[in-house]
mmCIF file of C-alpha atoms in Angstrom:
data_model
loop_
_atom_site.group_PDB
_atom_site.id
_atom_site.type_symbol
_atom_site.label_atom_id
_atom_site.label_comp_id
_atom_site.label_asym_id
_atom_site.label_seq_id
_atom_site.Cartn_x
_atom_site.Cartn_y
_atom_site.Cartn_z
ATOM 1 C CA MET A 27 74.010 89.226 107.168
ATOM 2 C CA THR A 28 77.816 89.416 106.979
ATOM 3 C CA ARG A 29 79.672 86.262 106.022
ATOM 4 C CA GLU A 30 83.108 85.387 107.332
ATOM 5 C CA LEU A 31 84.607 82.970 104.821
ATOM 6 C CA THR A 32 87.288 80.821 106.395
ATOM 7 C CA GLU A 33 89.456 78.483 104.314
ATOM 8 C CA ILE A 34 90.052 74.939 105.554
ATOM 9 C CA THR A 35 92.452 72.622 103.711
ATOM 10 C CA VAL A 36 92.850 68.918 104.399
ATOM 11 C CA ILE A 37 95.906 67.062 103.083
ATOM 12 C CA GLY A 38 96.767 63.399 103.553
ATOM 13 C CA GLY A 39 96.695 59.857 102.249
ATOM 14 C CA ASP A 40 93.570 58.949 100.320
ATOM 15 C CA LYS A 41 91.223 56.919 102.515
ATOM 16 C CA THR A 42 87.518 56.569 103.268
ATOM 17 C CA GLY A 43 85.750 58.730 105.823
ATOM 18 C CA ILE A 44 87.806 61.929 105.813
ATOM 19 C CA VAL A 45 85.129 64.102 104.222
ATOM 20 C CA ALA A 46 82.381 62.827 106.526
ATOM 21 C CA GLU A 47 84.450 63.369 109.677
ATOM 22 C CA VAL A 48 85.448 66.926 108.820
ATOM 23 C CA THR A 49 82.040 68.074 107.610
ATOM 24 C CA SER A 50 80.322 66.551 110.667
ATOM 25 C CA LEU A 51 82.647 68.453 112.998
ATOM 26 C CA LEU A 52 81.836 71.709 111.221
ATOM 27 C CA PHE A 53 78.077 71.036 111.245
ATOM 28 C CA GLU A 54 78.112 70.399 114.991
ATOM 29 C CA ARG A 55 79.654 73.829 115.539
ATOM 30 C CA GLY A 56 77.147 75.743 113.420
ATOM 31 C CA ILE A 57 79.495 76.284 110.493
ATOM 32 C CA ASN A 58 78.008 76.383 107.010
ATOM 33 C CA ILE A 59 80.041 75.019 104.091
ATOM 34 C CA GLU A 60 79.874 77.460 101.172
ATOM 35 C CA ASP A 61 82.205 75.661 98.773
ATOM 36 C CA ILE A 62 84.053 72.353 98.759
ATOM 37 C CA ASP A 63 86.563 70.922 96.276
ATOM 38 C CA GLN A 64 88.406 67.604 96.376
ATOM 39 C CA ALA A 65 91.175 65.979 94.354
ATOM 40 C CA VAL A 66 93.548 63.032 94.509
ATOM 41 C CA ARG A 67 96.978 62.945 92.850
ATOM 42 C CA GLU A 68 99.561 60.224 93.255
ATOM 43 C CA GLY A 69 97.712 58.812 96.259
ATOM 44 C CA LEU A 70 97.586 62.208 98.002
ATOM 45 C CA PHE A 71 94.126 63.522 98.969
ATOM 46 C CA ARG A 72 93.311 67.227 99.123
ATOM 47 C CA MET A 73 90.074 68.893 100.178
ATOM 48 C CA THR A 74 89.636 72.655 100.213
ATOM 49 C CA MET A 75 86.570 74.212 101.812
ATOM 50 C CA HIS A 76 85.366 77.773 102.205
ATOM 51 C CA VAL A 77 83.069 77.911 105.219
ATOM 52 C CA ASP A 78 81.050 80.659 106.885
ATOM 53 C CA THR A 79 82.185 81.037 110.500
ATOM 54 C CA ALA A 80 80.142 84.176 111.234
ATOM 55 C CA GLU A 81 77.660 82.275 113.440
ATOM 56 C CA MET A 82 79.724 79.357 114.661
ATOM 57 C CA VAL A 83 79.040 78.319 118.244
ATOM 58 C CA CYS A 84 82.675 78.218 119.343
ATOM 59 C CA THR A 85 85.758 80.416 119.333
ATOM 60 C CA GLU A 86 88.381 80.404 116.593
ATOM 61 C CA GLY A 87 90.876 78.832 118.975
ATOM 62 C CA THR A 88 88.429 76.071 119.936
ATOM 63 C CA LEU A 89 87.767 75.278 116.279
ATOM 64 C CA LYS A 90 91.487 75.106 115.511
ATOM 65 C CA ASP A 91 92.062 72.783 118.470
ATOM 66 C CA ALA A 92 89.174 70.513 117.452
ATOM 67 C CA LEU A 93 90.406 70.285 113.862
ATOM 68 C CA SER A 94 93.964 69.629 115.061
ATOM 69 C CA GLU A 95 92.753 66.723 117.224
ATOM 70 C CA LEU A 96 90.732 65.357 114.317
ATOM 71 C CA ALA A 97 93.763 65.645 112.029
ATOM 72 C CA ASP A 98 95.794 63.543 114.456
ATOM 73 C CA ASP A 99 93.031 60.928 114.607
ATOM 74 C CA LEU A 100 92.760 60.748 110.795
ATOM 75 C CA GLY A 101 96.498 60.927 110.125
ATOM 76 C CA VAL A 102 96.151 64.034 107.925
ATOM 77 C CA GLU A 103 97.071 67.727 108.024
ATOM 78 C CA ILE A 104 94.350 70.353 108.445
ATOM 79 C CA GLN A 105 95.092 74.030 107.865
ATOM 80 C CA VAL A 106 92.690 76.792 108.911
ATOM 81 C CA ARG A 107 92.886 80.367 107.621
ATOM 82 C CA PHE A 108 90.478 82.870 109.159
ATOM 83 C CA PRO A 109 89.724 86.138 107.276
ATOM 84 C CA ALA A 110 91.604 88.326 109.748
ATOM 85 C CA ASP A 111 94.562 86.053 110.460
ATOM 86 C CA ARG A 112 97.076 88.644 109.232
ATOM 87 C CA GLU A 113 96.948 92.228 108.034
ATOM 88 C CA THR A 114 100.189 92.057 106.038
ATOM 89 C CA LYS A 115 100.545 89.027 103.779
ATOM 90 C CA GLN A 116 103.845 87.199 103.447
ATOM 91 C CA ILE A 117 105.129 86.236 99.986
ATOM 92 C CA ALA A 118 107.681 83.597 99.074
ATOM 93 C CA VAL A 119 109.224 84.080 95.638
ATOM 94 C CA LEU A 120 110.591 80.989 93.874
ATOM 95 C CA VAL A 121 113.299 81.580 91.275
ATOM 96 C CA THR A 122 115.832 79.827 89.056
ATOM 97 C CA LYS A 123 118.231 82.046 87.082
ATOM 98 C CA GLU A 124 116.211 84.745 85.271
ATOM 99 C CA SER A 125 115.983 87.942 87.306
ATOM 100 C CA HIS A 126 113.464 90.187 85.518
ATOM 101 C CA CYS A 127 110.328 89.053 87.372
ATOM 102 C CA LEU A 128 112.053 89.105 90.754
ATOM 103 C CA GLU A 129 113.346 92.597 89.992
ATOM 104 C CA ALA A 130 109.813 93.830 89.244
ATOM 105 C CA LEU A 131 108.472 92.358 92.483
ATOM 106 C CA PHE A 132 111.300 93.851 94.534
ATOM 107 C CA GLU A 133 110.842 97.296 92.939
ATOM 108 C CA ALA A 134 107.094 97.269 93.631
ATOM 109 C CA TRP A 135 107.764 96.161 97.201
ATOM 110 C CA ALA A 136 110.394 98.861 97.771
ATOM 111 C CA ASN A 137 108.011 101.507 96.365
ATOM 112 C CA GLY A 138 105.131 100.376 98.591
ATOM 113 C CA ASP A 139 103.073 99.227 95.603
ATOM 114 C CA LEU A 140 103.034 95.472 96.263
ATOM 115 C CA GLY A 141 100.597 95.271 99.167
ATOM 116 C CA ALA A 142 102.558 92.556 100.990
ATOM 117 C CA ASP A 143 106.001 91.709 102.313
ATOM 118 C CA ILE A 144 108.476 89.543 100.431
ATOM 119 C CA GLY A 145 109.573 87.360 103.320
ATOM 120 C CA VAL A 146 111.878 84.949 101.518
ATOM 121 C CA VAL A 147 113.326 84.073 98.116
ATOM 122 C CA ILE A 148 113.826 80.381 97.406
ATOM 123 C CA GLY A 149 115.806 79.115 94.429
ATOM 124 C CA ASN A 150 116.786 75.822 92.887
ATOM 125 C CA HIS A 151 120.092 77.543 92.023
ATOM 126 C CA ASP A 152 121.943 80.290 93.904
ATOM 127 C CA HIS A 153 122.268 82.670 90.927
ATOM 128 C CA LEU A 154 119.875 85.291 92.323
ATOM 129 C CA GLU A 155 121.092 85.279 95.910
ATOM 130 C CA PRO A 156 122.981 88.592 95.391
ATOM 131 C CA LEU A 157 119.753 90.281 94.259
ATOM 132 C CA ALA A 158 117.920 89.062 97.356
ATOM 133 C CA ASP A 159 120.839 90.208 99.523
ATOM 134 C CA HIS A 160 120.637 93.662 97.913
ATOM 135 C CA TYR A 161 117.071 94.019 99.219
ATOM 136 C CA GLY A 162 117.848 92.396 102.576
ATOM 137 C CA VAL A 163 115.629 89.385 101.972
ATOM 138 C CA PRO A 164 116.669 85.878 103.109
ATOM 139 C CA PHE A 165 117.626 83.515 100.268
ATOM 140 C CA HIS A 166 117.592 79.724 100.414
ATOM 141 C CA ASP A 167 118.874 77.337 97.746
ATOM 142 C CA VAL A 168 116.907 74.064 97.821
ATOM 143 C CA GLY A 169 118.335 72.616 94.584
ATOM 144 C CA ASP A 170 121.053 70.037 94.071
ATOM 145 C CA GLU A 171 123.890 70.415 91.562
ATOM 146 C CA LYS A 172 121.415 69.760 88.724
ATOM 147 C CA GLY A 173 118.824 72.152 90.103
ATOM 148 C CA SER A 174 116.431 69.441 91.264
ATOM 149 C CA PRO A 175 114.646 70.905 94.317
ATOM 150 C CA ASP A 176 114.176 69.228 97.682
ATOM 151 C CA GLU A 177 110.438 69.767 98.125
ATOM 152 C CA ASP A 178 110.489 68.626 101.755
ATOM 153 C CA GLN A 179 112.961 71.420 102.484
ATOM 154 C CA LEU A 180 110.840 73.793 100.411
ATOM 155 C CA LEU A 181 107.744 72.975 102.477
ATOM 156 C CA GLU A 182 109.682 73.486 105.697
ATOM 157 C CA LEU A 183 110.752 76.940 104.538
ATOM 158 C CA LEU A 184 107.237 77.894 103.456
ATOM 159 C CA GLU A 185 105.977 76.928 106.901
ATOM 160 C CA GLU A 186 108.879 78.627 108.685
ATOM 161 C CA TYR A 187 108.184 81.937 106.937
ATOM 162 C CA ASP A 188 104.406 81.518 107.377
ATOM 163 C CA VAL A 189 103.778 82.130 103.686
ATOM 164 C CA ASP A 190 100.413 83.365 102.386
ATOM 165 C CA LEU A 191 101.281 83.469 98.672
ATOM 166 C CA ILE A 192 103.893 81.710 96.530
ATOM 167 C CA VAL A 193 105.033 83.539 93.401
ATOM 168 C CA LEU A 194 106.915 81.616 90.728
ATOM 169 C CA ALA A 195 109.145 84.291 89.192
ATOM 170 C CA ARG A 196 110.385 82.198 86.251
ATOM 171 C CA TYR A 197 110.950 79.187 88.502
ATOM 172 C CA ILE A 198 111.784 76.566 85.891
ATOM 173 C CA ARG A 199 110.586 73.517 87.786
ATOM 174 C CA ILE A 200 107.263 71.730 88.131
ATOM 175 C CA LEU A 201 105.847 71.770 91.655
ATOM 176 C CA GLY A 202 104.563 68.412 92.886
ATOM 177 C CA PRO A 203 101.099 67.875 94.399
ATOM 178 C CA ASN A 204 102.644 67.775 97.870
ATOM 179 C CA VAL A 205 103.283 71.523 97.502
ATOM 180 C CA VAL A 206 100.420 72.535 95.206
ATOM 181 C CA PHE A 207 97.707 70.901 97.317
ATOM 182 C CA ARG A 208 98.843 72.748 100.441
ATOM 183 C CA TYR A 209 98.676 76.135 98.733
ATOM 184 C CA GLU A 210 95.651 75.745 96.468
ATOM 185 C CA ASP A 211 94.805 79.037 94.717
ATOM 186 C CA ARG A 212 97.803 80.629 96.466
ATOM 187 C CA ILE A 213 100.516 79.909 93.885
ATOM 188 C CA ILE A 214 100.886 82.242 90.896
ATOM 189 C CA ASN A 215 103.094 81.493 87.899
ATOM 190 C CA VAL A 216 103.903 83.368 84.699
ATOM 191 C CA HIS A 217 104.239 81.394 81.472
ATOM 192 C CA PRO A 218 105.691 82.819 78.217
ATOM 193 C CA SER A 219 102.760 82.101 75.923
ATOM 194 C CA LEU A 220 99.074 82.858 75.546
ATOM 195 C CA LEU A 221 97.832 79.762 77.325
ATOM 196 C CA PRO A 222 96.391 77.299 76.535
ATOM 197 C CA SER A 223 98.671 77.563 73.479
ATOM 198 C CA PHE A 224 102.259 76.346 73.856
ATOM 199 C CA PRO A 225 102.307 74.941 77.398
ATOM 200 C CA GLY A 226 105.417 73.372 78.872
ATOM 201 C CA ALA A 227 109.019 74.078 77.964
ATOM 202 C CA ALA A 228 110.406 76.304 75.178
ATOM 203 C CA ALA A 229 107.205 78.288 74.657
ATOM 204 C CA TYR A 230 108.857 81.080 72.658
ATOM 205 C CA ARG A 231 110.484 78.531 70.386
ATOM 206 C CA GLN A 232 107.144 76.761 69.958
ATOM 207 C CA ALA A 233 105.519 80.035 68.889
ATOM 208 C CA ILE A 234 108.162 80.628 66.204
ATOM 209 C CA GLU A 235 108.064 77.062 64.933
ATOM 210 C CA GLU A 236 104.256 77.076 64.716
ATOM 211 C CA GLY A 237 104.327 80.308 62.701
ATOM 212 C CA VAL A 238 101.966 82.360 64.864
ATOM 213 C CA ARG A 239 101.840 86.103 64.253
ATOM 214 C CA VAL A 240 100.888 86.970 67.827
ATOM 215 C CA THR A 241 102.017 85.322 71.044
ATOM 216 C CA GLY A 242 102.268 86.572 74.609
ATOM 217 C CA VAL A 243 102.520 85.744 78.287
ATOM 218 C CA THR A 244 100.070 84.439 80.889
ATOM 219 C CA ALA A 245 99.976 84.762 84.667
ATOM 220 C CA HIS A 246 97.882 82.008 86.187
ATOM 221 C CA TYR A 247 97.183 80.044 89.338
ATOM 222 C CA VAL A 248 99.139 76.806 89.569
ATOM 223 C CA THR A 249 97.360 73.460 89.654
ATOM 224 C CA THR A 250 98.646 69.912 89.425
ATOM 225 C CA ASP A 251 97.921 70.009 85.682
ATOM 226 C CA LEU A 252 100.870 71.703 83.987
ATOM 227 C CA ASP A 253 100.069 75.228 82.713
ATOM 228 C CA GLN A 254 96.316 74.623 82.922
ATOM 229 C CA GLY A 255 95.455 76.619 86.029
ATOM 230 C CA PRO A 256 92.957 79.515 86.046
ATOM 231 C CA ILE A 257 94.241 82.430 83.974
ATOM 232 C CA ILE A 258 94.551 85.805 85.729
ATOM 233 C CA THR A 259 96.279 88.211 83.332
ATOM 234 C CA GLN A 260 97.693 88.054 79.812
ATOM 235 C CA ARG A 261 99.785 90.272 77.542
ATOM 236 C CA ALA A 262 100.275 89.941 73.781
ATOM 237 C CA LEU A 263 103.261 90.667 71.554
ATOM 238 C CA ASP A 264 103.986 90.512 67.838
ATOM 239 C CA VAL A 265 106.057 87.749 66.236
ATOM 240 C CA PRO A 266 107.772 89.383 63.213
ATOM 241 C CA ASP A 267 109.091 87.391 60.274
ATOM 242 C CA GLY A 268 112.544 85.966 60.848
ATOM 243 C CA ILE A 269 112.714 86.759 64.555
ATOM 244 C CA GLU A 270 115.037 84.551 66.582
ATOM 245 C CA ARG A 271 114.048 82.880 69.810
ATOM 246 C CA ASP A 272 116.397 84.983 71.969
ATOM 247 C CA GLU A 273 115.051 88.257 70.591
ATOM 248 C CA LEU A 274 111.447 87.151 71.064
ATOM 249 C CA LYS A 275 112.270 86.121 74.610
ATOM 250 C CA GLN A 276 113.848 89.513 75.287
ATOM 251 C CA ARG A 277 110.730 91.263 73.994
ATOM 252 C CA GLY A 278 108.545 89.056 76.166
ATOM 253 C CA GLN A 279 110.391 89.435 79.450
ATOM 254 C CA PRO A 280 109.055 92.929 80.344
ATOM 255 C CA LEU A 281 105.544 91.653 79.658
ATOM 256 C CA GLU A 282 106.169 88.596 81.852
ATOM 257 C CA ALA A 283 107.152 90.849 84.741
ATOM 258 C CA GLU A 284 104.191 93.185 84.169
ATOM 259 C CA ALA A 285 101.589 90.425 83.911
ATOM 260 C CA LEU A 286 102.954 88.594 86.953
ATOM 261 C CA LEU A 287 103.054 91.729 89.101
ATOM 262 C CA GLU A 288 99.503 92.651 88.196
ATOM 263 C CA ALA A 289 98.279 89.123 88.940
ATOM 264 C CA VAL A 290 99.951 89.263 92.364
ATOM 265 C CA GLN A 291 98.344 92.627 93.121
ATOM 266 C CA LEU A 292 94.919 91.345 92.013
ATOM 267 C CA HIS A 293 95.266 88.409 94.381
ATOM 268 C CA LEU A 294 96.548 90.427 97.331
ATOM 269 C CA ASN A 295 93.813 93.044 96.931
ATOM 270 C CA GLY A 296 91.160 90.329 96.880
ATOM 271 C CA ASP A 297 89.960 91.594 93.499
ATOM 272 C CA VAL A 298 89.996 88.208 91.778
ATOM 273 C CA THR A 299 88.119 85.031 92.613
ATOM 274 C CA VAL A 300 88.251 81.529 91.161
ATOM 275 C CA HIS A 301 85.051 79.694 90.265
ATOM 276 C CA ARG A 302 84.907 76.456 88.285
ATOM 277 C CA GLY A 303 88.396 76.895 86.936
ATOM 278 C CA ARG A 304 87.919 80.487 85.769
ATOM 279 C CA THR A 305 88.967 83.729 87.423
ATOM 280 C CA ASN A 306 86.524 86.595 87.804
ATOM 281 C CA LEU A 307 86.926 90.176 88.959
ATOM 282 C CA ARG A 308 85.085 91.115 92.109
ATOM 283 C CA ASP A 309 81.931 93.094 91.351
ATOM 284 C CA ASP A 310 83.099 96.272 93.078
ATOM 285 C CA THR A 311 86.507 96.387 91.365
ATOM 286 C CA GLY A 312 86.925 99.784 89.751
ATOM 287 C CA PRO A 313 86.746 99.873 85.924
ATOM 288 C CA GLY A 314 90.132 100.291 84.315
ATOM 289 C CA GLN A 315 91.955 99.528 87.556
ATOM 290 C CA TYR A 316 93.763 96.602 85.940
ATOM 291 C CA GLN A 317 94.866 95.662 82.430
ATOM 292 C CA LEU A 318 93.887 92.006 82.299
ATOM 293 C CA GLY A 319 94.517 91.617 78.585
ATOM 294 C CA LEU A 320 95.169 94.016 75.713
ATOM 295 C CA SER A 321 96.183 97.606 76.307
ATOM 296 C CA GLN A 322 93.617 100.324 75.611
ATOM 297 C CA ALA A 323 95.607 101.368 72.543
ATOM 298 C CA ALA A 324 95.357 97.848 71.127
ATOM 299 C CA ILE A 325 91.643 97.732 71.899
ATOM 300 C CA ASP A 326 91.099 101.075 70.161
ATOM 301 C CA ALA A 327 92.971 99.778 67.101
ATOM 302 C CA THR A 328 90.682 96.748 66.787
ATOM 303 C CA PRO A 329 88.108 97.292 63.989
ATOM 304 C CA ASP A 330 84.461 97.202 65.019
ATOM 305 C CA ARG A 331 82.889 96.985 61.536
ATOM 306 C CA PRO A 332 81.532 95.155 59.660
ATOM 307 C CA ILE A 333 79.511 92.787 61.856
ATOM 308 C CA ASP A 334 76.635 90.426 61.078
ATOM 309 C CA GLY A 335 73.189 91.951 60.654
ATOM 310 C CA LYS A 336 72.969 93.976 57.468
ATOM 311 C CA GLY A 337 72.017 90.983 55.367
ATOM 312 C CA ASP A 338 69.222 90.093 57.790
ATOM 313 C CA VAL A 339 67.864 93.657 57.665
ATOM 314 C CA LEU A 340 67.795 93.644 53.859
ATOM 315 C CA ARG A 341 65.885 90.346 53.942
ATOM 316 C CA GLY A 342 63.448 91.848 56.413
ATOM 317 C CA ASP A 343 64.452 89.449 59.227
ATOM 318 C CA ASP A 344 64.843 90.355 62.880
ATOM 319 C CA PRO A 345 68.569 89.965 63.640
ATOM 320 C CA GLU A 346 67.947 89.436 67.362
ATOM 321 C CA VAL A 347 65.512 86.573 66.732
ATOM 322 C CA GLU A 348 67.877 85.014 64.199
ATOM 323 C CA ALA A 349 70.805 85.265 66.602
ATOM 324 C CA SER A 350 68.851 83.622 69.406
ATOM 325 C CA ASP A 351 68.403 80.522 67.234
ATOM 326 C CA GLU A 352 72.146 80.105 66.837
ATOM 327 C CA ASP A 353 74.522 78.365 69.200
ATOM 328 C CA ASP A 354 76.854 81.255 70.169
ATOM 329 C CA GLY A 355 77.015 82.185 66.476
ATOM 330 C CA ASP A 356 78.916 79.012 65.604
ATOM 331 C CA GLU A 357 78.355 77.440 62.220
ATOM 332 C CA GLN A 358 75.896 74.581 62.220
ATOM 333 C CA VAL A 359 77.295 71.273 61.036
ATOM 334 C CA GLU A 360 75.042 69.541 58.536
ATOM 335 C CA GLU A 361 74.514 65.816 58.766
ATOM 336 C CA ALA A 362 76.944 64.005 56.532
ATOM 337 C CA VAL A 363 75.368 62.345 53.505
ATOM 338 C CA PRO A 364 77.229 59.346 52.064
ATOM 339 C CA VAL A 365 78.110 59.619 48.389
ATOM 340 C CA ASP A 366 79.385 57.086 45.901
ATOM 341 C CA ASP A 367 83.091 57.177 45.073
#
């Protein structure tokens, strides 16, 4: 039996009864709830559901009208996204001053490799307006003189351009829950470190100061927890002795653009899903279609010997039985025994 997974998002003030009212309405119309997730941040309630509408006993228009009436009664917003709502997805790209990620997205779009239309570019500064103009894409500056964005204006623009996906192309601002909750699992950011290491500001500087030999970049879904959303793609780069922050940043920028573009394509192609805070490739995704982490050359250069087992064989033990007794191969911690000083 074919499923038709429809996404329903409820946003509003946190109060009792919202979940019961919405789920009851769906049950009465023969709609099965496949997945439900709820959160509250700063007094704002969000519930995202994926429901099977394949056998619902009403039309799509009737369901939308019923949910709209319920939203008015509850004093909340309810968004409904059916599987076939749009053939061509609309992307909003959020930017600050760095152009490299926006350039990569524009080039892929111009070459027909993006799989969606870039409908609007929104900045908290106007530095990249000429680049948007070059590609004939509307640009809107929602920042004040200090670059602080007006998120109410941002939300109005996202609704005006009927946005399916928000891409943060080195947008150096934290999105509030009022935006994130409305676009759950539809906001992709790129961060200049191998998350969860070095979250927040000055990630390249953090990597140098902490003395790591390898760092990288991470494209991930945005959540209300800073730089902790589900990871989609990562790239690694070397941190040589004595390298300065600006040089490391310059080396990382092409990888930022590459990782972000691939994450966007994974999302648009429907080849990645999110489950319990982790992304997974769809089962029928072709092998080698994407480079989620290391390049094949780096994988080939990774040594594959020695590994555990030879000592067990020489003792006459069965390595598979021994391994099954371990907890993921982690060392066992012995109980501490007090000793006299």
